[in-house]
PDB file of C-alpha atoms in Angstrom:
ATOM      1  CA  MET A   1      16.275-131.946-235.480  1.00 48.00           C
ATOM      2  CA  ASN A   2      18.295-134.872-234.062  1.00 50.00           C
ATOM      3  CA  LYS A   3      21.421-132.547-233.984  1.00 49.00           C
ATOM      4  CA  ASN A   4      19.468-129.932-231.938  1.00 51.00           C
ATOM      5  CA  ILE A   5      18.205-132.543-229.479  1.00 47.00           C
ATOM      6  CA  LYS A   6      21.745-133.819-228.996  1.00 49.00           C
ATOM      7  CA  LEU A   7      22.967-130.182-228.443  1.00 42.00           C
ATOM      8  CA  ILE A   8      20.271-129.543-225.890  1.00 41.00           C
ATOM      9  CA  LEU A   9      21.009-132.805-224.008  1.00 43.00           C
ATOM     10  CA  SER A  10      24.728-132.007-224.012  1.00 47.00           C
ATOM     11  CA  ILE A  11      24.155-128.510-222.599  1.00 39.00           C
ATOM     12  CA  PHE A  12      21.778-129.953-219.964  1.00 42.00           C
ATOM     13  CA  THR A  13      24.408-132.517-218.970  1.00 45.00           C
ATOM     14  CA  LEU A  14      27.055-130.021-218.659  1.00 40.00           C
ATOM     15  CA  LEU A  15      24.816-127.643-216.497  1.00 38.00           C
ATOM     16  CA  VAL A  16      23.974-130.677-214.241  1.00 39.00           C
ATOM     17  CA  ALA A  17      27.682-131.472-213.888  1.00 43.00           C
ATOM     18  CA  VAL A  18      28.649-127.929-212.988  1.00 37.00           C
ATOM     19  CA  SER A  19      25.777-127.645-210.522  1.00 44.00           C
ATOM     20  CA  THR A  20      26.605-130.970-208.856  1.00 44.00           C
ATOM     21  CA  SER A  21      30.336-129.940-208.622  1.00 45.00           C
ATOM     22  CA  GLY A  22      29.373-126.655-206.977  1.00 49.00           C
ATOM     23  CA  CYS A  23      27.292-128.480-204.434  1.00 42.00           C
ATOM     24  CA  ILE A  24      30.095-130.970-203.653  1.00 39.00           C
ATOM     25  CA  ASP A  25      32.544-128.064-203.192  1.00 46.00           C
ATOM     26  CA  GLN A  26      30.069-126.137-200.906  1.00 44.00           C
ATOM     27  CA  THR A  27      29.341-129.426-199.049  1.00 40.00           C
ATOM     28  CA  GLU A  28      33.051-129.897-198.520  1.00 41.00           C
ATOM     29  CA  GLU A  29      33.524-126.397-197.333  1.00 41.00           C
ATOM     30  CA  ASN A  30      30.730-126.607-194.929  1.00 43.00           C
ATOM     31  CA  SER A  31      31.953-129.888-193.708  1.00 41.00           C
ATOM     32  CA  SER A  32      35.463-128.413-193.153  1.00 44.00           C
ATOM     33  CA  GLN A  33      33.934-125.583-191.182  1.00 50.00           C
ATOM     34  CA  ASP A  34      31.812-127.906-189.129  1.00 60.00           C
ATOM     35  CA  ASN A  35      34.928-130.107-188.285  1.00 80.00           C
ATOM     36  CA  ALA A  36      36.975-127.092-187.235  1.00 90.00           C
ATOM     37  CA  ILE A  37      37.950-126.969-183.574  1.00 96.00           C
ATOM     38  CA  VAL A  38      36.279-124.214-181.642  1.00 97.00           C
ATOM     39  CA  VAL A  39      38.554-122.143-179.221  1.00 98.00           C
ATOM     40  CA  ALA A  40      37.955-118.950-177.377  1.00 98.00           C
ATOM     41  CA  VAL A  41      40.202-115.983-176.780  1.00 98.00           C
ATOM     42  CA  SER A  42      39.733-112.709-174.850  1.00 98.00           C
ATOM     43  CA  ILE A  43      41.061-110.063-177.259  1.00 98.00           C
ATOM     44  CA  LEU A  44      41.390-109.622-181.005  1.00 97.00           C
ATOM     45  CA  PRO A  45      45.091-109.768-181.265  1.00 98.00           C
ATOM     46  CA  GLN A  46      44.931-113.326-179.792  1.00 98.00           C
ATOM     47  CA  GLN A  47      42.498-114.176-182.699  1.00 98.00           C
ATOM     48  CA  GLU A  48      45.340-113.405-185.001  1.00 97.00           C
ATOM     49  CA  PHE A  49      47.810-115.465-182.989  1.00 98.00           C
ATOM     50  CA  VAL A  50      45.576-118.485-183.151  1.00 98.00           C
ATOM     51  CA  GLU A  51      44.659-118.117-186.890  1.00 98.00           C
ATOM     52  CA  LYS A  52      48.234-117.662-187.882  1.00 98.00           C
ATOM     53  CA  ILE A  53      49.139-120.986-186.254  1.00 98.00           C
ATOM     54  CA  ALA A  54      46.015-123.013-187.023  1.00 98.00           C
ATOM     55  CA  GLY A  55      44.467-121.408-190.132  1.00 96.00           C
ATOM     56  CA  ASP A  56      40.984-122.798-190.927  1.00 94.00           C
ATOM     57  CA  ARG A  57      41.495-125.731-188.588  1.00 96.00           C
ATOM     58  CA  VAL A  58      39.902-123.522-185.858  1.00 97.00           C
ATOM     59  CA  ASN A  59      36.788-121.373-185.366  1.00 97.00           C
ATOM     60  CA  VAL A  60      37.838-118.575-182.868  1.00 97.00           C
ATOM     61  CA  VAL A  61      35.275-117.063-180.447  1.00 97.00           C
ATOM     62  CA  VAL A  62      36.474-113.535-179.414  1.00 97.00           C
ATOM     63  CA  LEU A  63      34.944-112.606-176.056  1.00 98.00           C
ATOM     64  CA  ILE A  64      35.898-108.877-176.182  1.00 97.00           C
ATOM     65  CA  PRO A  65      34.650-107.674-179.725  1.00 94.00           C
ATOM     66  CA  PRO A  66      35.860-104.728-181.755  1.00 92.00           C
ATOM     67  CA  GLY A  67      35.146-101.531-179.957  1.00 89.00           C
ATOM     68  CA  ALA A  68      34.486-103.048-176.629  1.00 91.00           C
ATOM     69  CA  SER A  69      36.585-102.294-173.410  1.00 90.00           C
ATOM     70  CA  PRO A  70      38.343-104.967-171.545  1.00 91.00           C
ATOM     71  CA  ALA A  71      37.519-103.001-168.540  1.00 88.00           C
ATOM     72  CA  THR A  72      33.759-103.079-168.851  1.00 91.00           C
ATOM     73  CA  HIS A  73      32.606-105.616-171.425  1.00 94.00           C
ATOM     74  CA  GLU A  74      30.201-108.357-170.479  1.00 96.00           C
ATOM     75  CA  PRO A  75      29.909-111.371-172.655  1.00 96.00           C
ATOM     76  CA  THR A  76      26.638-111.985-174.531  1.00 95.00           C
ATOM     77  CA  THR A  77      24.466-114.918-174.213  1.00 94.00           C
ATOM     78  CA  GLY A  78      25.556-115.968-177.742  1.00 94.00           C
ATOM     79  CA  GLN A  79      29.235-115.718-176.817  1.00 95.00           C
ATOM     80  CA  LEU A  80      28.733-117.831-173.760  1.00 94.00           C
ATOM     81  CA  ARG A  81      26.784-120.347-175.818  1.00 95.00           C
ATOM     82  CA  ASP A  82      29.802-120.521-178.204  1.00 95.00           C
ATOM     83  CA  VAL A  83      32.184-120.960-175.250  1.00 97.00           C
ATOM     84  CA  ALA A  84      30.233-124.061-174.186  1.00 96.00           C
ATOM     85  CA  ASP A  85      31.549-125.742-177.421  1.00 95.00           C
ATOM     86  CA  ALA A  86      35.157-124.623-177.056  1.00 98.00           C
ATOM     87  CA  ARG A  87      37.945-126.977-176.536  1.00 98.00           C
ATOM     88  CA  ALA A  88      40.302-124.340-175.155  1.00 98.00           C
ATOM     89  CA  TYR A  89      40.202-120.748-173.805  1.00 98.00           C
ATOM     90  CA  PHE A  90      43.413-118.827-174.458  1.00 98.00           C
ATOM     91  CA  THR A  91      43.452-116.214-171.692  1.00 98.00           C
ATOM     92  CA  VAL A  92      45.735-113.145-171.731  1.00 98.00           C
ATOM     93  CA  GLY A  93      46.495-114.213-168.199  1.00 96.00           C
ATOM     94  CA  SER A  94      48.075-110.873-167.016  1.00 94.00           C
ATOM     95  CA  GLY A  95      45.332-109.370-164.813  1.00 94.00           C
ATOM     96  CA  LEU A  96      42.934-108.296-167.646  1.00 95.00           C
ATOM     97  CA  PRO A  97      39.820-106.934-165.882  1.00 94.00           C
ATOM     98  CA  PHE A  98      37.486-108.874-168.095  1.00 96.00           C
ATOM     99  CA  GLU A  99      39.261-112.155-167.109  1.00 97.00           C
ATOM    100  CA  ASN A 100      39.294-111.126-163.415  1.00 96.00           C
ATOM    101  CA  VAL A 101      35.568-110.899-163.513  1.00 96.00           C
ATOM    102  CA  TRP A 102      34.516-113.519-165.827  1.00 97.00           C
ATOM    103  CA  LEU A 103      37.041-116.447-166.013  1.00 96.00           C
ATOM    104  CA  GLU A 104      35.693-118.480-163.146  1.00 96.00           C
ATOM    105  CA  LYS A 105      32.117-118.003-164.493  1.00 95.00           C
ATOM    106  CA  ILE A 106      33.263-119.024-167.950  1.00 96.00           C
ATOM    107  CA  GLU A 107      34.896-122.172-166.501  1.00 96.00           C
ATOM    108  CA  THR A 108      31.712-123.377-165.074  1.00 96.00           C
ATOM    109  CA  ILE A 109      30.024-123.189-168.452  1.00 95.00           C
ATOM    110  CA  ASN A 110      32.540-125.605-169.892  1.00 97.00           C
ATOM    111  CA  GLU A 111      34.495-127.612-167.333  1.00 95.00           C
ATOM    112  CA  ASP A 112      36.230-129.884-169.908  1.00 96.00           C
ATOM    113  CA  MET A 113      37.754-126.732-171.654  1.00 98.00           C
ATOM    114  CA  LEU A 114      41.556-126.412-171.571  1.00 98.00           C
ATOM    115  CA  ILE A 115      42.518-123.044-170.007  1.00 98.00           C
ATOM    116  CA  VAL A 116      45.824-121.597-171.446  1.00 98.00           C
ATOM    117  CA  ASP A 117      47.574-118.704-169.635  1.00 98.00           C
ATOM    118  CA  CYS A 118      49.191-117.010-172.647  1.00 98.00           C
ATOM    119  CA  SER A 119      51.227-114.691-170.356  1.00 98.00           C
ATOM    120  CA  GLU A 120      53.026-117.602-168.739  1.00 97.00           C
ATOM    121  CA  GLY A 121      56.820-116.729-169.002  1.00 97.00           C
ATOM    122  CA  ILE A 122      56.211-112.991-169.427  1.00 97.00           C
ATOM    123  CA  GLN A 123      57.530-110.619-166.741  1.00 96.00           C
ATOM    124  CA  ILE A 124      54.427-108.702-165.572  1.00 96.00           C
ATOM    125  CA  ILE A 125      54.957-105.106-164.779  1.00 94.00           C
ATOM    126  CA  GLU A 126      53.669-104.027-161.277  1.00 88.00           C
ATOM    127  CA  MET A 127      51.983-100.715-160.965  1.00 74.00           C
ATOM    128  CA  HIS A 128      53.899 -97.999-159.163  1.00 60.00           C
ATOM    129  CA  GLU A 129      53.395 -98.292-155.387  1.00 44.00           C
ATOM    130  CA  GLU A 130      51.519 -95.054-155.177  1.00 41.00           C
ATOM    131  CA  GLU A 131      49.207 -96.166-157.910  1.00 43.00           C
ATOM    132  CA  HIS A 132      48.651 -99.490-156.031  1.00 40.00           C
ATOM    133  CA  GLU A 133      47.678 -97.671-152.925  1.00 40.00           C
ATOM    134  CA  GLU A 134      45.164 -95.471-154.793  1.00 40.00           C
ATOM    135  CA  GLU A 135      43.670 -98.646-156.261  1.00 40.00           C
ATOM    136  CA  GLN A 136      43.290-100.289-152.843  1.00 40.00           C
ATOM    137  CA  ASN A 137      41.561 -97.134-151.544  1.00 39.00           C
ATOM    138  CA  ALA A 138      39.275 -96.717-154.577  1.00 36.00           C
ATOM    139  CA  GLU A 139      35.551 -96.817-154.254  1.00 33.00           C
ATOM    140  CA  GLU A 140      33.766-100.133-154.683  1.00 39.00           C
ATOM    141  CA  ASN A 141      31.754 -99.017-157.488  1.00 37.00           C
ATOM    142  CA  GLU A 142      34.963 -98.413-159.539  1.00 38.00           C
ATOM    143  CA  ALA A 143      36.122-101.903-159.013  1.00 38.00           C
ATOM    144  CA  GLU A 144      32.737-103.116-160.116  1.00 40.00           C
ATOM    145  CA  ALA A 145      33.073-101.126-163.257  1.00 38.00           C
ATOM    146  CA  GLY A 146      36.048-103.360-164.174  1.00 38.00           C
ATOM    147  CA  HIS A 147      38.984-100.969-163.613  1.00 42.00           C
ATOM    148  CA  ASP A 148      40.651-103.192-161.030  1.00 45.00           C
ATOM    149  CA  HIS A 149      43.934-104.521-162.580  1.00 46.00           C
ATOM    150  CA  GLY A 150      44.921-106.193-159.342  1.00 53.00           C
ATOM    151  CA  GLY A 151      48.135-104.157-159.007  1.00 85.00           C
ATOM    152  CA  VAL A 152      49.594-105.188-162.356  1.00 91.00           C
ATOM    153  CA  ASP A 153      49.554-103.918-165.837  1.00 94.00           C
ATOM    154  CA  PRO A 154      47.647-106.264-168.102  1.00 96.00           C
ATOM    155  CA  HIS A 155      48.613-104.986-171.492  1.00 96.00           C
ATOM    156  CA  VAL A 156      51.361-107.482-172.070  1.00 98.00           C
ATOM    157  CA  TRP A 157      50.607-107.983-175.788  1.00 98.00           C
ATOM    158  CA  THR A 158      51.612-104.457-176.847  1.00 97.00           C
ATOM    159  CA  SER A 159      55.375-105.641-176.909  1.00 97.00           C
ATOM    160  CA  PRO A 160      56.003-107.881-179.864  1.00 98.00           C
ATOM    161  CA  MET A 161      58.586-109.789-177.844  1.00 98.00           C
ATOM    162  CA  ASN A 162      55.839-110.596-175.412  1.00 98.00           C
ATOM    163  CA  ALA A 163      53.665-111.528-178.281  1.00 98.00           C
ATOM    164  CA  LYS A 164      56.117-114.182-179.282  1.00 98.00           C
ATOM    165  CA  ILE A 165      55.804-115.758-175.863  1.00 98.00           C
ATOM    166  CA  MET A 166      52.051-115.513-176.176  1.00 98.00           C
ATOM    167  CA  VAL A 167      52.275-117.215-179.594  1.00 98.00           C
ATOM    168  CA  GLU A 168      54.425-120.060-178.180  1.00 98.00           C
ATOM    169  CA  ASN A 169      51.900-120.652-175.335  1.00 98.00           C
ATOM    170  CA  THR A 170      49.135-120.572-177.910  1.00 98.00           C
ATOM    171  CA  TYR A 171      50.918-123.172-179.907  1.00 98.00           C
ATOM    172  CA  LEU A 172      51.469-125.451-176.968  1.00 98.00           C
ATOM    173  CA  GLY A 173      47.629-125.210-176.177  1.00 98.00           C
ATOM    174  CA  LEU A 174      46.736-126.071-179.754  1.00 98.00           C
ATOM    175  CA  ILE A 175      48.950-129.185-179.959  1.00 98.00           C
ATOM    176  CA  GLU A 176      47.543-130.327-176.624  1.00 98.00           C
ATOM    177  CA  ILE A 177      43.895-130.275-177.894  1.00 98.00           C
ATOM    178  CA  ASP A 178      44.782-131.315-181.517  1.00 98.00           C
ATOM    179  CA  PRO A 179      48.079-133.327-181.566  1.00 97.00           C
ATOM    180  CA  ASP A 180      47.286-134.869-185.038  1.00 96.00           C
ATOM    181  CA  ASN A 181      48.077-131.333-186.636  1.00 97.00           C
ATOM    182  CA  SER A 182      51.068-130.460-184.482  1.00 97.00           C
ATOM    183  CA  GLU A 183      53.457-130.405-187.474  1.00 98.00           C
ATOM    184  CA  PHE A 184      51.227-128.124-189.257  1.00 98.00           C
ATOM    185  CA  TYR A 185      50.937-125.858-186.250  1.00 98.00           C
ATOM    186  CA  LEU A 186      54.746-125.897-185.725  1.00 98.00           C
ATOM    187  CA  GLN A 187      55.529-124.733-189.163  1.00 98.00           C
ATOM    188  CA  ASN A 188      53.044-121.904-189.077  1.00 98.00           C
ATOM    189  CA  LYS A 189      54.140-120.852-185.617  1.00 98.00           C
ATOM    190  CA  GLU A 190      57.760-120.619-186.640  1.00 98.00           C
ATOM    191  CA  ALA A 191      56.803-118.552-189.768  1.00 98.00           C
ATOM    192  CA  TYR A 192      54.770-116.147-187.595  1.00 98.00           C
ATOM    193  CA  LEU A 193      57.549-115.815-185.034  1.00 98.00           C
ATOM    194  CA  LYS A 194      59.846-114.602-187.980  1.00 98.00           C
ATOM    195  CA  GLU A 195      57.260-111.979-188.829  1.00 98.00           C
ATOM    196  CA  LEU A 196      57.280-110.740-185.245  1.00 98.00           C
ATOM    197  CA  ASP A 197      61.087-110.663-185.254  1.00 98.00           C
ATOM    198  CA  GLU A 198      60.863-108.512-188.454  1.00 98.00           C
ATOM    199  CA  ALA A 199      58.323-106.216-186.894  1.00 98.00           C
ATOM    200  CA  ASP A 200      60.525-105.695-183.889  1.00 98.00           C
ATOM    201  CA  ALA A 201      63.511-104.874-185.984  1.00 98.00           C
ATOM    202  CA  THR A 202      61.492-102.324-187.996  1.00 97.00           C
ATOM    203  CA  ILE A 203      60.251-100.712-184.787  1.00 97.00           C
ATOM    204  CA  ARG A 204      63.926-100.334-183.490  1.00 97.00           C
ATOM    205  CA  ASP A 205      65.026 -98.857-186.783  1.00 96.00           C
ATOM    206  CA  THR A 206      62.150 -96.435-186.829  1.00 96.00           C
ATOM    207  CA  LEU A 207      62.221 -95.284-183.254  1.00 95.00           C
ATOM    208  CA  GLY A 208      66.007 -95.317-182.889  1.00 92.00           C
ATOM    209  CA  GLU A 209      67.858 -95.887-179.615  1.00 87.00           C
ATOM    210  CA  GLU A 210      67.604 -92.372-178.218  1.00 85.00           C
ATOM    211  CA  GLY A 211      64.542 -92.934-176.092  1.00 88.00           C
ATOM    212  CA  GLY A 212      62.096 -90.124-175.514  1.00 93.00           C
ATOM    213  CA  SER A 213      58.715 -89.347-174.009  1.00 95.00           C
ATOM    214  CA  PHE A 214      55.089 -89.645-175.171  1.00 96.00           C
ATOM    215  CA  MET A 215      51.763 -88.864-173.556  1.00 96.00           C
ATOM    216  CA  THR A 216      48.712 -91.168-173.637  1.00 95.00           C
ATOM    217  CA  TYR A 217      45.362 -91.097-172.091  1.00 94.00           C
ATOM    218  CA  HIS A 218      45.042 -94.812-170.909  1.00 90.00           C
ATOM    219  CA  PRO A 219      48.256 -96.635-169.818  1.00 91.00           C
ATOM    220  CA  SER A 220      48.090 -99.322-172.589  1.00 93.00           C
ATOM    221  CA  TRP A 221      51.646 -98.941-173.825  1.00 96.00           C
ATOM    222  CA  ASN A 222      53.892 -99.643-170.764  1.00 95.00           C
ATOM    223  CA  TYR A 223      55.228-102.888-172.253  1.00 97.00           C
ATOM    224  CA  PHE A 224      55.823-101.287-175.557  1.00 97.00           C
ATOM    225  CA  ALA A 225      57.567 -98.371-173.952  1.00 96.00           C
ATOM    226  CA  THR A 226      59.711-100.579-171.743  1.00 96.00           C
ATOM    227  CA  GLU A 227      60.805-102.701-174.623  1.00 97.00           C
ATOM    228  CA  TYR A 228      61.902 -99.630-176.693  1.00 96.00           C
ATOM    229  CA  GLY A 229      63.315 -97.359-173.928  1.00 95.00           C
ATOM    230  CA  LEU A 230      60.558 -94.884-173.890  1.00 96.00           C
ATOM    231  CA  ASP A 231      58.914 -92.934-171.112  1.00 96.00           C
ATOM    232  CA  MET A 232      55.025 -93.131-171.080  1.00 95.00           C
ATOM    233  CA  ILE A 233      53.183 -90.243-169.414  1.00 95.00           C
ATOM    234  CA  THR A 234      49.529 -91.186-168.677  1.00 94.00           C
ATOM    235  CA  ILE A 235      46.519 -88.920-168.185  1.00 94.00           C
ATOM    236  CA  GLU A 236      44.050 -91.485-166.765  1.00 89.00           C
ATOM    237  CA  GLU A 237      45.102 -93.734-163.970  1.00 76.00           C
ATOM    238  CA  GLU A 238      43.252 -96.852-162.834  1.00 70.00           C
ATOM    239  CA  GLY A 239      39.873 -95.615-164.399  1.00 73.00           C
ATOM    240  CA  LYS A 240      40.006 -92.193-162.819  1.00 83.00           C
ATOM    241  CA  GLU A 241      39.859 -88.922-164.710  1.00 90.00           C
ATOM    242  CA  PRO A 242      42.632 -86.483-163.707  1.00 92.00           C
ATOM    243  CA  SER A 243      41.854 -83.733-161.246  1.00 92.00           C
ATOM    244  CA  PRO A 244      42.290 -80.021-162.071  1.00 93.00           C
ATOM    245  CA  ARG A 245      45.653 -80.146-160.302  1.00 93.00           C
ATOM    246  CA  ASP A 246      46.650 -83.234-162.145  1.00 94.00           C
ATOM    247  CA  MET A 247      45.575 -81.621-165.501  1.00 95.00           C
ATOM    248  CA  GLN A 248      47.821 -78.631-164.814  1.00 96.00           C
ATOM    249  CA  ARG A 249      50.697 -80.893-163.962  1.00 96.00           C
ATOM    250  CA  LEU A 250      50.188 -82.786-167.103  1.00 96.00           C
ATOM    251  CA  ILE A 251      50.063 -79.614-169.295  1.00 95.00           C
ATOM    252  CA  ASP A 252      53.266 -78.244-167.502  1.00 96.00           C
ATOM    253  CA  GLU A 253      54.988 -81.673-168.174  1.00 95.00           C
ATOM    254  CA  ALA A 254      53.937 -81.608-171.813  1.00 95.00           C
ATOM    255  CA  GLU A 255      55.204 -78.225-172.441  1.00 95.00           C
ATOM    256  CA  GLU A 256      58.491 -78.916-170.612  1.00 94.00           C
ATOM    257  CA  LYS A 257      59.152 -81.973-172.862  1.00 93.00           C
ATOM    258  CA  ASN A 258      57.708 -80.243-175.922  1.00 94.00           C
ATOM    259  CA  ILE A 259      55.000 -82.961-176.391  1.00 95.00           C
ATOM    260  CA  LYS A 260      52.647 -82.098-179.188  1.00 94.00           C
ATOM    261  CA  VAL A 261      50.756 -85.316-179.579  1.00 95.00           C
ATOM    262  CA  ILE A 262      48.286 -87.019-177.116  1.00 96.00           C
ATOM    263  CA  PHE A 263      47.556 -90.656-177.884  1.00 96.00           C
ATOM    264  CA  VAL A 264      44.021 -91.981-177.240  1.00 95.00           C
ATOM    265  CA  GLN A 265      42.157 -95.141-178.053  1.00 90.00           C
ATOM    266  CA  ALA A 266      38.575 -95.541-179.081  1.00 83.00           C
ATOM    267  CA  GLN A 267      37.431 -97.498-176.095  1.00 81.00           C
ATOM    268  CA  PHE A 268      37.964 -94.510-173.785  1.00 84.00           C
ATOM    269  CA  SER A 269      36.948 -90.869-173.414  1.00 84.00           C
ATOM    270  CA  THR A 270      39.128 -88.391-175.164  1.00 88.00           C
ATOM    271  CA  GLN A 271      37.798 -85.226-173.347  1.00 92.00           C
ATOM    272  CA  SER A 272      40.903 -84.867-171.073  1.00 94.00           C
ATOM    273  CA  ALA A 273      43.345 -85.521-173.803  1.00 95.00           C
ATOM    274  CA  GLU A 274      41.682 -82.904-176.018  1.00 95.00           C
ATOM    275  CA  ALA A 275      41.676 -80.284-173.305  1.00 95.00           C
ATOM    276  CA  ILE A 276      45.451 -80.809-172.743  1.00 95.00           C
ATOM    277  CA  ALA A 277      46.056 -80.877-176.499  1.00 95.00           C
ATOM    278  CA  SER A 278      44.276 -77.493-176.630  1.00 95.00           C
ATOM    279  CA  GLU A 279      46.366 -75.988-173.996  1.00 95.00           C
ATOM    280  CA  ILE A 280      49.703 -77.081-175.474  1.00 94.00           C
ATOM    281  CA  GLY A 281      48.791 -76.396-179.090  1.00 95.00           C
ATOM    282  CA  GLY A 282      49.030 -80.158-179.932  1.00 94.00           C
ATOM    283  CA  GLU A 283      46.855 -82.729-181.430  1.00 95.00           C
ATOM    284  CA  VAL A 284      45.019 -85.936-180.422  1.00 95.00           C
ATOM    285  CA  VAL A 285      45.890 -89.162-182.336  1.00 95.00           C
ATOM    286  CA  THR A 286      43.968 -92.401-181.930  1.00 94.00           C
ATOM    287  CA  VAL A 287      46.068 -95.638-181.742  1.00 95.00           C
ATOM    288  CA  ASP A 288      44.368 -99.073-181.061  1.00 95.00           C
ATOM    289  CA  PRO A 289      46.126-101.666-178.945  1.00 95.00           C
ATOM    290  CA  LEU A 290      43.220-104.019-179.468  1.00 96.00           C
ATOM    291  CA  ALA A 291      43.174-104.206-183.284  1.00 94.00           C
ATOM    292  CA  LYS A 292      43.118-107.780-184.751  1.00 92.00           C
ATOM    293  CA  ASP A 293      45.717-107.346-187.527  1.00 95.00           C
ATOM    294  CA  TYR A 294      48.541-107.302-184.982  1.00 97.00           C
ATOM    295  CA  ILE A 295      51.635-106.865-187.130  1.00 96.00           C
ATOM    296  CA  ASP A 296      49.973-104.347-189.523  1.00 96.00           C
ATOM    297  CA  ASN A 297      48.792-102.486-186.430  1.00 96.00           C
ATOM    298  CA  LEU A 298      52.304-102.468-185.000  1.00 96.00           C
ATOM    299  CA  ALA A 299      53.395-100.559-188.177  1.00 96.00           C
ATOM    300  CA  ILE A 300      50.652 -98.072-187.822  1.00 95.00           C
ATOM    301  CA  ILE A 301      51.403 -97.545-184.147  1.00 95.00           C
ATOM    302  CA  THR A 302      55.183 -97.241-184.684  1.00 95.00           C
ATOM    303  CA  GLU A 303      54.607 -94.572-187.389  1.00 95.00           C
ATOM    304  CA  ALA A 304      52.405 -92.637-185.099  1.00 94.00           C
ATOM    305  CA  PHE A 305      54.694 -92.910-182.165  1.00 93.00           C
ATOM    306  CA  SER A 306      57.617 -91.851-184.386  1.00 92.00           C
ATOM    307  CA  HIS A 307      55.991 -88.464-184.832  1.00 90.00           C
ATOM    308  CA  GLY A 308      54.647 -88.233-181.222  1.00 91.00           C
ATOM    309  CA  ILE A 309      57.711 -88.961-179.251  1.00 90.00           C
ATOM    310  CA  THR A 310      59.966 -86.244-178.026  1.00 88.00           C
ATOM    311  CA  LYS A 311      63.639 -86.912-177.573  1.00 79.00           C
ATOM    312  CA  GLU A 312      65.255 -86.198-174.253  1.00 62.00           C
TER     313      GLU A 312
END
């Protein structure tokens, strides 16, 4: 009987120890999360930039969530509540419509928050003069819908070389708000920059140096095209669907250049792209410039473009 009692007591003691250990581990994990610095970003690729540098030392609030359009999204009450606790807001900084509309309002919510322009040092691409004139003459309701890019192309992150600059700016912002972890941030930043260099080399090997043309619905890929010597032909301009005359011009150009793939993204209508693809006997392929897994997404995009680009 005594042996049985001792056995039961031993088992009970072991269970208590395991349970207590689990509680301690969970408490430490919760404490770590509670102590994490809160920062805000505009788009999902920036979330990867921050997390690659800072790991679990930060909690990232993404203001434009998956599936939302930077042209029309409005932050929720919950997002704005989270921003009130943020130490820094890492903006894209290149004329993103969301930021044009909301940045000043967000700053009033948290006046102590550091604002970091992640495009600082990047050469911003101006829209073609005729496109800018069209924008200036656009109807007011179009601007209110968020399609006003202010005469510049905001999609700077689609070039991995620009992404490297954005990562550097992100790093500088992080060490400003959290200098105690600057060495940790530096090591992680350098490692991620090497990953971006490797991705760039892979893209150049895959696409080659011969140039070529591709057609896309929304003009998201100008910086990517410029970096790799490609000609981007766009269907939609500044939020406007093409006219019947524009549609015919695009069909003729696609046939002339033997384009058989029309690239679209989930945040925009595919109707015009599908109509052109039908006329040229081509196909519509979805690529997402706003995916969080930036480097993995670059590989997906490069593979898609390698099949959709026609050489001169």
